[in-house]
PDB file of C-alpha atoms in Angstrom:
ATOM      1  CA  UNK A  16     -28.931  17.920  -2.160  1.00 85.00           C
ATOM      2  CA  UNK A  17     -30.336  16.390  -5.316  1.00 94.00           C
ATOM      3  CA  UNK A  18     -27.935  14.065  -7.173  1.00 96.00           C
ATOM      4  CA  UNK A  19     -28.399  13.393 -10.875  1.00 97.00           C
ATOM      5  CA  UNK A  20     -26.988   9.882 -10.401  1.00 97.00           C
ATOM      6  CA  UNK A  21     -26.749   7.831  -7.178  1.00 95.00           C
ATOM      7  CA  UNK A  22     -23.587   8.798  -5.246  1.00 94.00           C
ATOM      8  CA  UNK A  23     -20.978   6.115  -4.620  1.00 94.00           C
ATOM      9  CA  UNK A  24     -20.978   4.510  -1.203  1.00 94.00           C
ATOM     10  CA  UNK A  25     -18.124   5.648   1.066  1.00 96.00           C
ATOM     11  CA  UNK A  26     -15.048   3.413   1.159  1.00 98.00           C
ATOM     12  CA  UNK A  27     -14.161   2.309   4.689  1.00 98.00           C
ATOM     13  CA  UNK A  28     -11.711   0.025   6.500  1.00 98.00           C
ATOM     14  CA  UNK A  29     -12.707  -1.898   9.646  1.00 97.00           C
ATOM     15  CA  UNK A  30     -11.083  -0.815  12.899  1.00 98.00           C
ATOM     16  CA  UNK A  31      -9.894  -3.130  15.678  1.00 97.00           C
ATOM     17  CA  UNK A  32     -12.378  -2.811  18.531  1.00 95.00           C
ATOM     18  CA  UNK A  33     -15.190  -1.592  16.288  1.00 96.00           C
ATOM     19  CA  UNK A  34     -16.032   1.200  13.904  1.00 97.00           C
ATOM     20  CA  UNK A  35     -14.987   2.079  10.381  1.00 98.00           C
ATOM     21  CA  UNK A  36     -12.239   4.349   9.049  1.00 98.00           C
ATOM     22  CA  UNK A  37     -13.389   6.381   6.004  1.00 98.00           C
ATOM     23  CA  UNK A  38     -10.826   6.438   3.182  1.00 98.00           C
ATOM     24  CA  UNK A  39      -9.974   9.690   1.404  1.00 98.00           C
ATOM     25  CA  UNK A  40      -6.913   9.057  -0.805  1.00 98.00           C
ATOM     26  CA  UNK A  41      -4.372   6.267  -1.200  1.00 98.00           C
ATOM     27  CA  UNK A  42      -0.710   7.242  -1.586  1.00 98.00           C
ATOM     28  CA  UNK A  43       1.955   4.629  -2.332  1.00 98.00           C
ATOM     29  CA  UNK A  44       5.736   4.880  -1.949  1.00 96.00           C
ATOM     30  CA  UNK A  45       7.850   3.241  -4.648  1.00 91.00           C
ATOM     31  CA  UNK A  46      10.992   1.173  -3.997  1.00 89.00           C
ATOM     32  CA  UNK A  47      11.255   1.894  -0.274  1.00 93.00           C
ATOM     33  CA  UNK A  48      13.230  -1.196   0.816  1.00 90.00           C
ATOM     34  CA  UNK A  49      16.831  -1.472  -0.414  1.00 76.00           C
ATOM     35  CA  UNK A  50      16.565  -5.178  -1.260  1.00 72.00           C
ATOM     36  CA  UNK A  51      13.432  -4.574  -3.340  1.00 63.00           C
ATOM     37  CA  UNK A  52      15.088  -1.622  -5.102  1.00 62.00           C
ATOM     38  CA  UNK A  53      17.960  -3.934  -6.057  1.00 66.00           C
ATOM     39  CA  UNK A  54      15.636  -6.641  -7.389  1.00 67.00           C
ATOM     40  CA  UNK A  55      13.927  -3.984  -9.523  1.00 65.00           C
ATOM     41  CA  UNK A  56      17.285  -2.848 -10.917  1.00 68.00           C
ATOM     42  CA  UNK A  57      18.029   0.149  -8.702  1.00 65.00           C
ATOM     43  CA  UNK A  58      20.374   0.856  -5.802  1.00 68.00           C
ATOM     44  CA  UNK A  59      20.938   3.443  -3.099  1.00 66.00           C
ATOM     45  CA  UNK A  60      18.718   5.811  -1.174  1.00 70.00           C
ATOM     46  CA  UNK A  61      17.137   7.641  -4.069  1.00 79.00           C
ATOM     47  CA  UNK A  62      14.666  10.464  -3.350  1.00 83.00           C
ATOM     48  CA  UNK A  63      11.230   9.031  -2.530  1.00 87.00           C
ATOM     49  CA  UNK A  64       8.618   8.952  -5.281  1.00 92.00           C
ATOM     50  CA  UNK A  65       4.900   8.347  -5.085  1.00 97.00           C
ATOM     51  CA  UNK A  66       1.952   7.058  -7.044  1.00 97.00           C
ATOM     52  CA  UNK A  67      -1.724   6.837  -6.152  1.00 98.00           C
ATOM     53  CA  UNK A  68      -4.592   4.382  -6.222  1.00 98.00           C
ATOM     54  CA  UNK A  69      -8.286   5.266  -6.184  1.00 98.00           C
ATOM     55  CA  UNK A  70     -10.062   4.761  -2.868  1.00 98.00           C
ATOM     56  CA  UNK A  71     -12.331   2.148  -4.425  1.00 97.00           C
ATOM     57  CA  UNK A  72      -9.292  -0.067  -5.126  1.00 98.00           C
ATOM     58  CA  UNK A  73      -9.660  -1.045  -1.450  1.00 98.00           C
ATOM     59  CA  UNK A  74     -10.805  -4.556  -0.546  1.00 98.00           C
ATOM     60  CA  UNK A  75     -11.352  -4.330   3.202  1.00 98.00           C
ATOM     61  CA  UNK A  76     -10.943  -7.609   5.083  1.00 97.00           C
ATOM     62  CA  UNK A  77     -11.612  -7.908   8.819  1.00 95.00           C
ATOM     63  CA  UNK A  78      -9.112  -9.936  10.827  1.00 92.00           C
ATOM     64  CA  UNK A  79      -9.802 -13.673  10.655  1.00 93.00           C
ATOM     65  CA  UNK A  80     -11.525 -13.611   7.265  1.00 96.00           C
ATOM     66  CA  UNK A  81     -10.309 -14.758   3.856  1.00 97.00           C
ATOM     67  CA  UNK A  82     -11.124 -12.335   1.079  1.00 97.00           C
ATOM     68  CA  UNK A  83     -11.239 -12.860  -2.659  1.00 98.00           C
ATOM     69  CA  UNK A  84      -9.997 -10.700  -5.493  1.00 98.00           C
ATOM     70  CA  UNK A  85     -10.608 -11.343  -9.169  1.00 98.00           C
ATOM     71  CA  UNK A  86      -7.638 -11.909 -11.437  1.00 98.00           C
ATOM     72  CA  UNK A  87      -7.619  -8.613 -13.363  1.00 98.00           C
ATOM     73  CA  UNK A  88      -7.978  -8.154 -17.088  1.00 98.00           C
ATOM     74  CA  UNK A  89      -5.199  -7.385 -19.585  1.00 98.00           C
ATOM     75  CA  UNK A  90      -2.406  -9.012 -17.568  1.00 98.00           C
ATOM     76  CA  UNK A  91      -0.556 -12.314 -17.472  1.00 98.00           C
ATOM     77  CA  UNK A  92       1.779 -11.242 -14.648  1.00 98.00           C
ATOM     78  CA  UNK A  93      -0.083 -10.187 -11.498  1.00 98.00           C
ATOM     79  CA  UNK A  94       2.366  -9.498  -8.641  1.00 98.00           C
ATOM     80  CA  UNK A  95       1.954  -9.348  -4.864  1.00 98.00           C
ATOM     81  CA  UNK A  96       3.604  -6.612  -2.764  1.00 98.00           C
ATOM     82  CA  UNK A  97       3.086  -6.789   1.009  1.00 98.00           C
ATOM     83  CA  UNK A  98       3.154  -3.397   2.747  1.00 98.00           C
ATOM     84  CA  UNK A  99       2.672  -1.545   6.011  1.00 98.00           C
ATOM     85  CA  UNK A 100      -0.258   0.851   5.581  1.00 98.00           C
ATOM     86  CA  UNK A 101      -0.354   4.061   7.610  1.00 98.00           C
ATOM     87  CA  UNK A 102      -3.691   5.780   8.229  1.00 98.00           C
ATOM     88  CA  UNK A 103      -3.703   9.562   8.640  1.00 99.00           C
ATOM     89  CA  UNK A 104      -5.988  10.914  11.348  1.00 98.00           C
ATOM     90  CA  UNK A 105      -4.873  14.547  11.375  1.00 98.00           C
ATOM     91  CA  UNK A 106      -4.187  16.343   8.125  1.00 97.00           C
ATOM     92  CA  UNK A 107      -1.683  19.038   7.313  1.00 98.00           C
ATOM     93  CA  UNK A 108       0.873  20.462   4.924  1.00 98.00           C
ATOM     94  CA  UNK A 109       4.643  20.714   5.351  1.00 98.00           C
ATOM     95  CA  UNK A 110       4.584  18.335   8.324  1.00 98.00           C
ATOM     96  CA  UNK A 111       8.049  17.954   9.832  1.00 98.00           C
ATOM     97  CA  UNK A 112       9.236  14.378  10.315  1.00 98.00           C
ATOM     98  CA  UNK A 113       9.710  15.123  14.011  1.00 98.00           C
ATOM     99  CA  UNK A 114       5.995  15.903  14.301  1.00 98.00           C
ATOM    100  CA  UNK A 115       4.623  13.269  11.926  1.00 98.00           C
ATOM    101  CA  UNK A 116       3.640  10.682  14.534  1.00 98.00           C
ATOM    102  CA  UNK A 117       0.974  13.076  15.821  1.00 98.00           C
ATOM    103  CA  UNK A 118      -0.764  12.803  12.431  1.00 98.00           C
ATOM    104  CA  UNK A 119      -0.936   8.981  12.396  1.00 98.00           C
ATOM    105  CA  UNK A 120      -4.237   7.365  13.387  1.00 98.00           C
ATOM    106  CA  UNK A 121      -3.170   3.747  13.009  1.00 98.00           C
ATOM    107  CA  UNK A 122      -1.681   0.957  10.919  1.00 98.00           C
ATOM    108  CA  UNK A 123      -2.792  -2.027   8.847  1.00 98.00           C
ATOM    109  CA  UNK A 124      -1.446  -4.831   6.671  1.00 98.00           C
ATOM    110  CA  UNK A 125      -1.957  -4.150   2.969  1.00 98.00           C
ATOM    111  CA  UNK A 126      -1.228  -5.550  -0.468  1.00 98.00           C
ATOM    112  CA  UNK A 127      -0.255  -3.438  -3.466  1.00 98.00           C
ATOM    113  CA  UNK A 128      -1.320  -5.717  -6.318  1.00 98.00           C
ATOM    114  CA  UNK A 129       0.464  -4.883  -9.556  1.00 98.00           C
ATOM    115  CA  UNK A 130      -0.074  -5.754 -13.208  1.00 98.00           C
ATOM    116  CA  UNK A 131       3.686  -5.985 -13.694  1.00 98.00           C
ATOM    117  CA  UNK A 132       3.686  -6.584 -17.428  1.00 98.00           C
ATOM    118  CA  UNK A 133       1.565  -3.491 -18.023  1.00 98.00           C
ATOM    119  CA  UNK A 134       3.659  -1.421 -15.616  1.00 97.00           C
ATOM    120  CA  UNK A 135       6.887  -2.482 -17.319  1.00 97.00           C
ATOM    121  CA  UNK A 136       5.530  -1.686 -20.772  1.00 97.00           C
ATOM    122  CA  UNK A 137       4.486   1.803 -19.676  1.00 97.00           C
ATOM    123  CA  UNK A 138       7.942   2.357 -18.178  1.00 95.00           C
ATOM    124  CA  UNK A 139       9.582   1.410 -21.486  1.00 96.00           C
ATOM    125  CA  UNK A 140       7.391   3.916 -23.301  1.00 97.00           C
ATOM    126  CA  UNK A 141       7.991   6.655 -20.736  1.00 97.00           C
ATOM    127  CA  UNK A 142       4.263   6.828 -19.982  1.00 97.00           C
ATOM    128  CA  UNK A 143       2.374   6.904 -16.662  1.00 96.00           C
ATOM    129  CA  UNK A 144       1.888   3.416 -15.236  1.00 96.00           C
ATOM    130  CA  UNK A 145      -1.483   3.889 -13.530  1.00 98.00           C
ATOM    131  CA  UNK A 146      -2.787   0.943 -15.579  1.00 98.00           C
ATOM    132  CA  UNK A 147      -0.316  -1.287 -13.736  1.00 98.00           C
ATOM    133  CA  UNK A 148      -1.191  -0.080 -10.236  1.00 98.00           C
ATOM    134  CA  UNK A 149      -4.537   1.708  -9.974  1.00 98.00           C
ATOM    135  CA  UNK A 150      -7.085  -0.930 -10.952  1.00 98.00           C
ATOM    136  CA  UNK A 151     -10.083  -2.450  -9.173  1.00 98.00           C
ATOM    137  CA  UNK A 152      -9.310  -4.596  -6.115  1.00 98.00           C
ATOM    138  CA  UNK A 153      -5.614  -3.683  -6.268  1.00 98.00           C
ATOM    139  CA  UNK A 154      -5.427  -2.641  -2.597  1.00 98.00           C
ATOM    140  CA  UNK A 155      -6.577  -5.389  -0.197  1.00 98.00           C
ATOM    141  CA  UNK A 156      -6.219  -4.224   3.405  1.00 98.00           C
ATOM    142  CA  UNK A 157      -6.728  -5.773   6.820  1.00 98.00           C
ATOM    143  CA  UNK A 158      -8.153  -4.405  10.034  1.00 98.00           C
ATOM    144  CA  UNK A 159      -6.818  -0.983  11.013  1.00 98.00           C
ATOM    145  CA  UNK A 160      -5.196  -0.959  14.465  1.00 98.00           C
ATOM    146  CA  UNK A 161      -5.043   2.393  16.316  1.00 98.00           C
ATOM    147  CA  UNK A 162      -1.659   3.923  17.103  1.00 98.00           C
ATOM    148  CA  UNK A 163      -2.827   4.185  20.705  1.00 96.00           C
ATOM    149  CA  UNK A 164      -2.876   0.379  20.785  1.00 97.00           C
ATOM    150  CA  UNK A 165       0.313  -0.430  18.843  1.00 97.00           C
ATOM    151  CA  UNK A 166       2.592   2.474  19.665  1.00 97.00           C
ATOM    152  CA  UNK A 167       4.805   3.809  16.883  1.00 97.00           C
ATOM    153  CA  UNK A 168       5.865   0.946  14.595  1.00 97.00           C
ATOM    154  CA  UNK A 169       9.579   1.319  13.952  1.00 96.00           C
ATOM    155  CA  UNK A 170      10.511  -2.342  13.591  1.00 97.00           C
ATOM    156  CA  UNK A 171       8.934  -5.757  13.247  1.00 97.00           C
ATOM    157  CA  UNK A 172       8.708  -8.607  10.752  1.00 98.00           C
ATOM    158  CA  UNK A 173       6.730  -8.138   7.541  1.00 98.00           C
ATOM    159  CA  UNK A 174       6.040 -11.317   5.545  1.00 98.00           C
ATOM    160  CA  UNK A 175       3.979 -12.742   2.725  1.00 98.00           C
ATOM    161  CA  UNK A 176       3.326 -16.401   1.947  1.00 98.00           C
ATOM    162  CA  UNK A 177       1.634 -17.826  -1.136  1.00 98.00           C
ATOM    163  CA  UNK A 178      -0.020 -21.221  -0.668  1.00 98.00           C
ATOM    164  CA  UNK A 179       1.915 -21.592   2.590  1.00 98.00           C
ATOM    165  CA  UNK A 180       5.335 -20.858   1.083  1.00 98.00           C
ATOM    166  CA  UNK A 181       7.062 -17.674   2.297  1.00 98.00           C
ATOM    167  CA  UNK A 182       8.030 -15.379  -0.560  1.00 97.00           C
ATOM    168  CA  UNK A 183       8.608 -12.019   1.090  1.00 98.00           C
ATOM    169  CA  UNK A 184      10.283 -11.465   4.438  1.00 96.00           C
ATOM    170  CA  UNK A 185      11.668  -8.226   5.790  1.00 96.00           C
ATOM    171  CA  UNK A 186      11.611  -5.882   8.757  1.00 97.00           C
ATOM    172  CA  UNK A 187      10.045  -2.451   9.099  1.00 97.00           C
ATOM    173  CA  UNK A 188      13.406  -1.141  10.321  1.00 95.00           C
ATOM    174  CA  UNK A 189      14.689  -1.652   6.759  1.00 94.00           C
ATOM    175  CA  UNK A 190      12.503   1.050   5.223  1.00 95.00           C
ATOM    176  CA  UNK A 191      14.747   3.399   3.230  1.00 93.00           C
ATOM    177  CA  UNK A 192      12.489   6.342   4.065  1.00 94.00           C
ATOM    178  CA  UNK A 193      10.865   5.971   7.482  1.00 96.00           C
ATOM    179  CA  UNK A 194       7.149   6.510   7.937  1.00 97.00           C
ATOM    180  CA  UNK A 195       7.786   9.938   9.452  1.00 98.00           C
ATOM    181  CA  UNK A 196      10.135  10.973   6.641  1.00 96.00           C
ATOM    182  CA  UNK A 197       7.576   9.766   4.112  1.00 97.00           C
ATOM    183  CA  UNK A 198       4.866  11.893   5.717  1.00 98.00           C
ATOM    184  CA  UNK A 199       7.188  14.890   5.594  1.00 98.00           C
ATOM    185  CA  UNK A 200       7.871  14.356   1.887  1.00 96.00           C
ATOM    186  CA  UNK A 201       4.220  13.667   0.998  1.00 97.00           C
ATOM    187  CA  UNK A 202       2.924  16.690   2.864  1.00 98.00           C
ATOM    188  CA  UNK A 203       5.310  18.939   0.956  1.00 98.00           C
ATOM    189  CA  UNK A 204       3.585  17.933  -2.286  1.00 97.00           C
ATOM    190  CA  UNK A 205      -0.014  17.389  -1.128  1.00 98.00           C
ATOM    191  CA  UNK A 206      -2.117  18.610   1.764  1.00 98.00           C
ATOM    192  CA  UNK A 207      -2.701  15.395   3.703  1.00 98.00           C
ATOM    193  CA  UNK A 208      -6.257  14.866   4.889  1.00 98.00           C
ATOM    194  CA  UNK A 209      -7.858  12.758   7.630  1.00 98.00           C
ATOM    195  CA  UNK A 210      -8.719   9.470   5.947  1.00 98.00           C
ATOM    196  CA  UNK A 211      -5.625   9.290   3.749  1.00 98.00           C
ATOM    197  CA  UNK A 212      -3.803   5.946   3.580  1.00 99.00           C
ATOM    198  CA  UNK A 213      -0.096   5.554   2.836  1.00 98.00           C
ATOM    199  CA  UNK A 214       1.233   2.245   1.463  1.00 98.00           C
ATOM    200  CA  UNK A 215       4.866   2.469   2.580  1.00 98.00           C
ATOM    201  CA  UNK A 216       6.679   0.078   0.214  1.00 96.00           C
ATOM    202  CA  UNK A 217       7.461  -3.612  -0.045  1.00 96.00           C
ATOM    203  CA  UNK A 218      10.487  -5.801   0.768  1.00 95.00           C
ATOM    204  CA  UNK A 219      12.167  -8.077  -1.783  1.00 92.00           C
ATOM    205  CA  UNK A 220      10.542 -11.240  -3.066  1.00 95.00           C
ATOM    206  CA  UNK A 221       7.697  -9.824  -5.140  1.00 96.00           C
ATOM    207  CA  UNK A 222       6.370 -12.304  -7.642  1.00 97.00           C
ATOM    208  CA  UNK A 223       3.431 -13.551  -9.645  1.00 98.00           C
ATOM    209  CA  UNK A 224       0.255 -15.178  -8.398  1.00 98.00           C
ATOM    210  CA  UNK A 225      -2.203 -17.251 -10.384  1.00 98.00           C
ATOM    211  CA  UNK A 226      -5.878 -18.010 -10.122  1.00 98.00           C
ATOM    212  CA  UNK A 227      -6.483 -20.256  -7.118  1.00 98.00           C
ATOM    213  CA  UNK A 228      -3.480 -18.999  -5.142  1.00 98.00           C
ATOM    214  CA  UNK A 229      -3.962 -17.867  -1.545  1.00 98.00           C
ATOM    215  CA  UNK A 230      -1.812 -15.049  -0.174  1.00 98.00           C
ATOM    216  CA  UNK A 231      -1.307 -14.526   3.554  1.00 98.00           C
ATOM    217  CA  UNK A 232       0.473 -11.391   4.697  1.00 98.00           C
ATOM    218  CA  UNK A 233       1.456 -10.485   8.247  1.00 98.00           C
ATOM    219  CA  UNK A 234       3.130  -7.648  10.130  1.00 98.00           C
ATOM    220  CA  UNK A 235       4.208  -8.016  13.743  1.00 97.00           C
ATOM    221  CA  UNK A 236       1.588  -6.464  16.001  1.00 95.00           C
ATOM    222  CA  UNK A 237      -1.011  -6.024  13.272  1.00 97.00           C
ATOM    223  CA  UNK A 238      -2.283  -9.531  12.563  1.00 94.00           C
ATOM    224  CA  UNK A 239      -2.741 -11.073   9.153  1.00 97.00           C
ATOM    225  CA  UNK A 240      -4.340 -10.439   5.777  1.00 98.00           C
ATOM    226  CA  UNK A 241      -5.523 -13.466   3.794  1.00 98.00           C
ATOM    227  CA  UNK A 242      -6.587 -13.119   0.167  1.00 98.00           C
ATOM    228  CA  UNK A 243      -7.456 -15.699  -2.492  1.00 98.00           C
ATOM    229  CA  UNK A 244      -7.166 -14.999  -6.200  1.00 98.00           C
ATOM    230  CA  UNK A 245     -10.366 -16.042  -7.994  1.00 95.00           C
TER     231      UNK A 245
END
């Protein structure tokens, strides 16, 4: 095939034990921990809603490394959101929650970085808030660990510290919509594909970071993700 411009390099995430996982799409679940929903001004188990990030928002960081992201333009309020990331290995549509585990390839620690001031302004205007979520380097992610190694992750601590001070602390058991329920809902709206990533939501404690700050996220059984803000 003859391209009229050079094609973009594939986006991949390192895999524990070797190899790379090619990324197709990135889906994100909004307000999926009750305590975070409350801090954002909402309550209850509302129907799940989703937004997306481009694949090239990924900053892939192998376990044991410290990555760097640039402080993005147009914002004075860059927020951290620590999340469990689910990697889809088998695609499908209308996947029942009872069968969803068979579509999971593995898990990773991820960060949904958010230009909160821009997101809030778009919300006030009733406009899409892609500018607050879907920017370059907005999706740092650690090493992907296969489901065969971890088993199904139904519980376990999820934390984020900034400069050594814990800001977010929760447990995967506190997800409003479980991973399997999320896959069921997503696959009713989109045909999931091998290579899709799902950022499953963040616990309470989201807050701003500044240039020079170092974030360290961890999920039980998945290791850590360490990112500095340049």
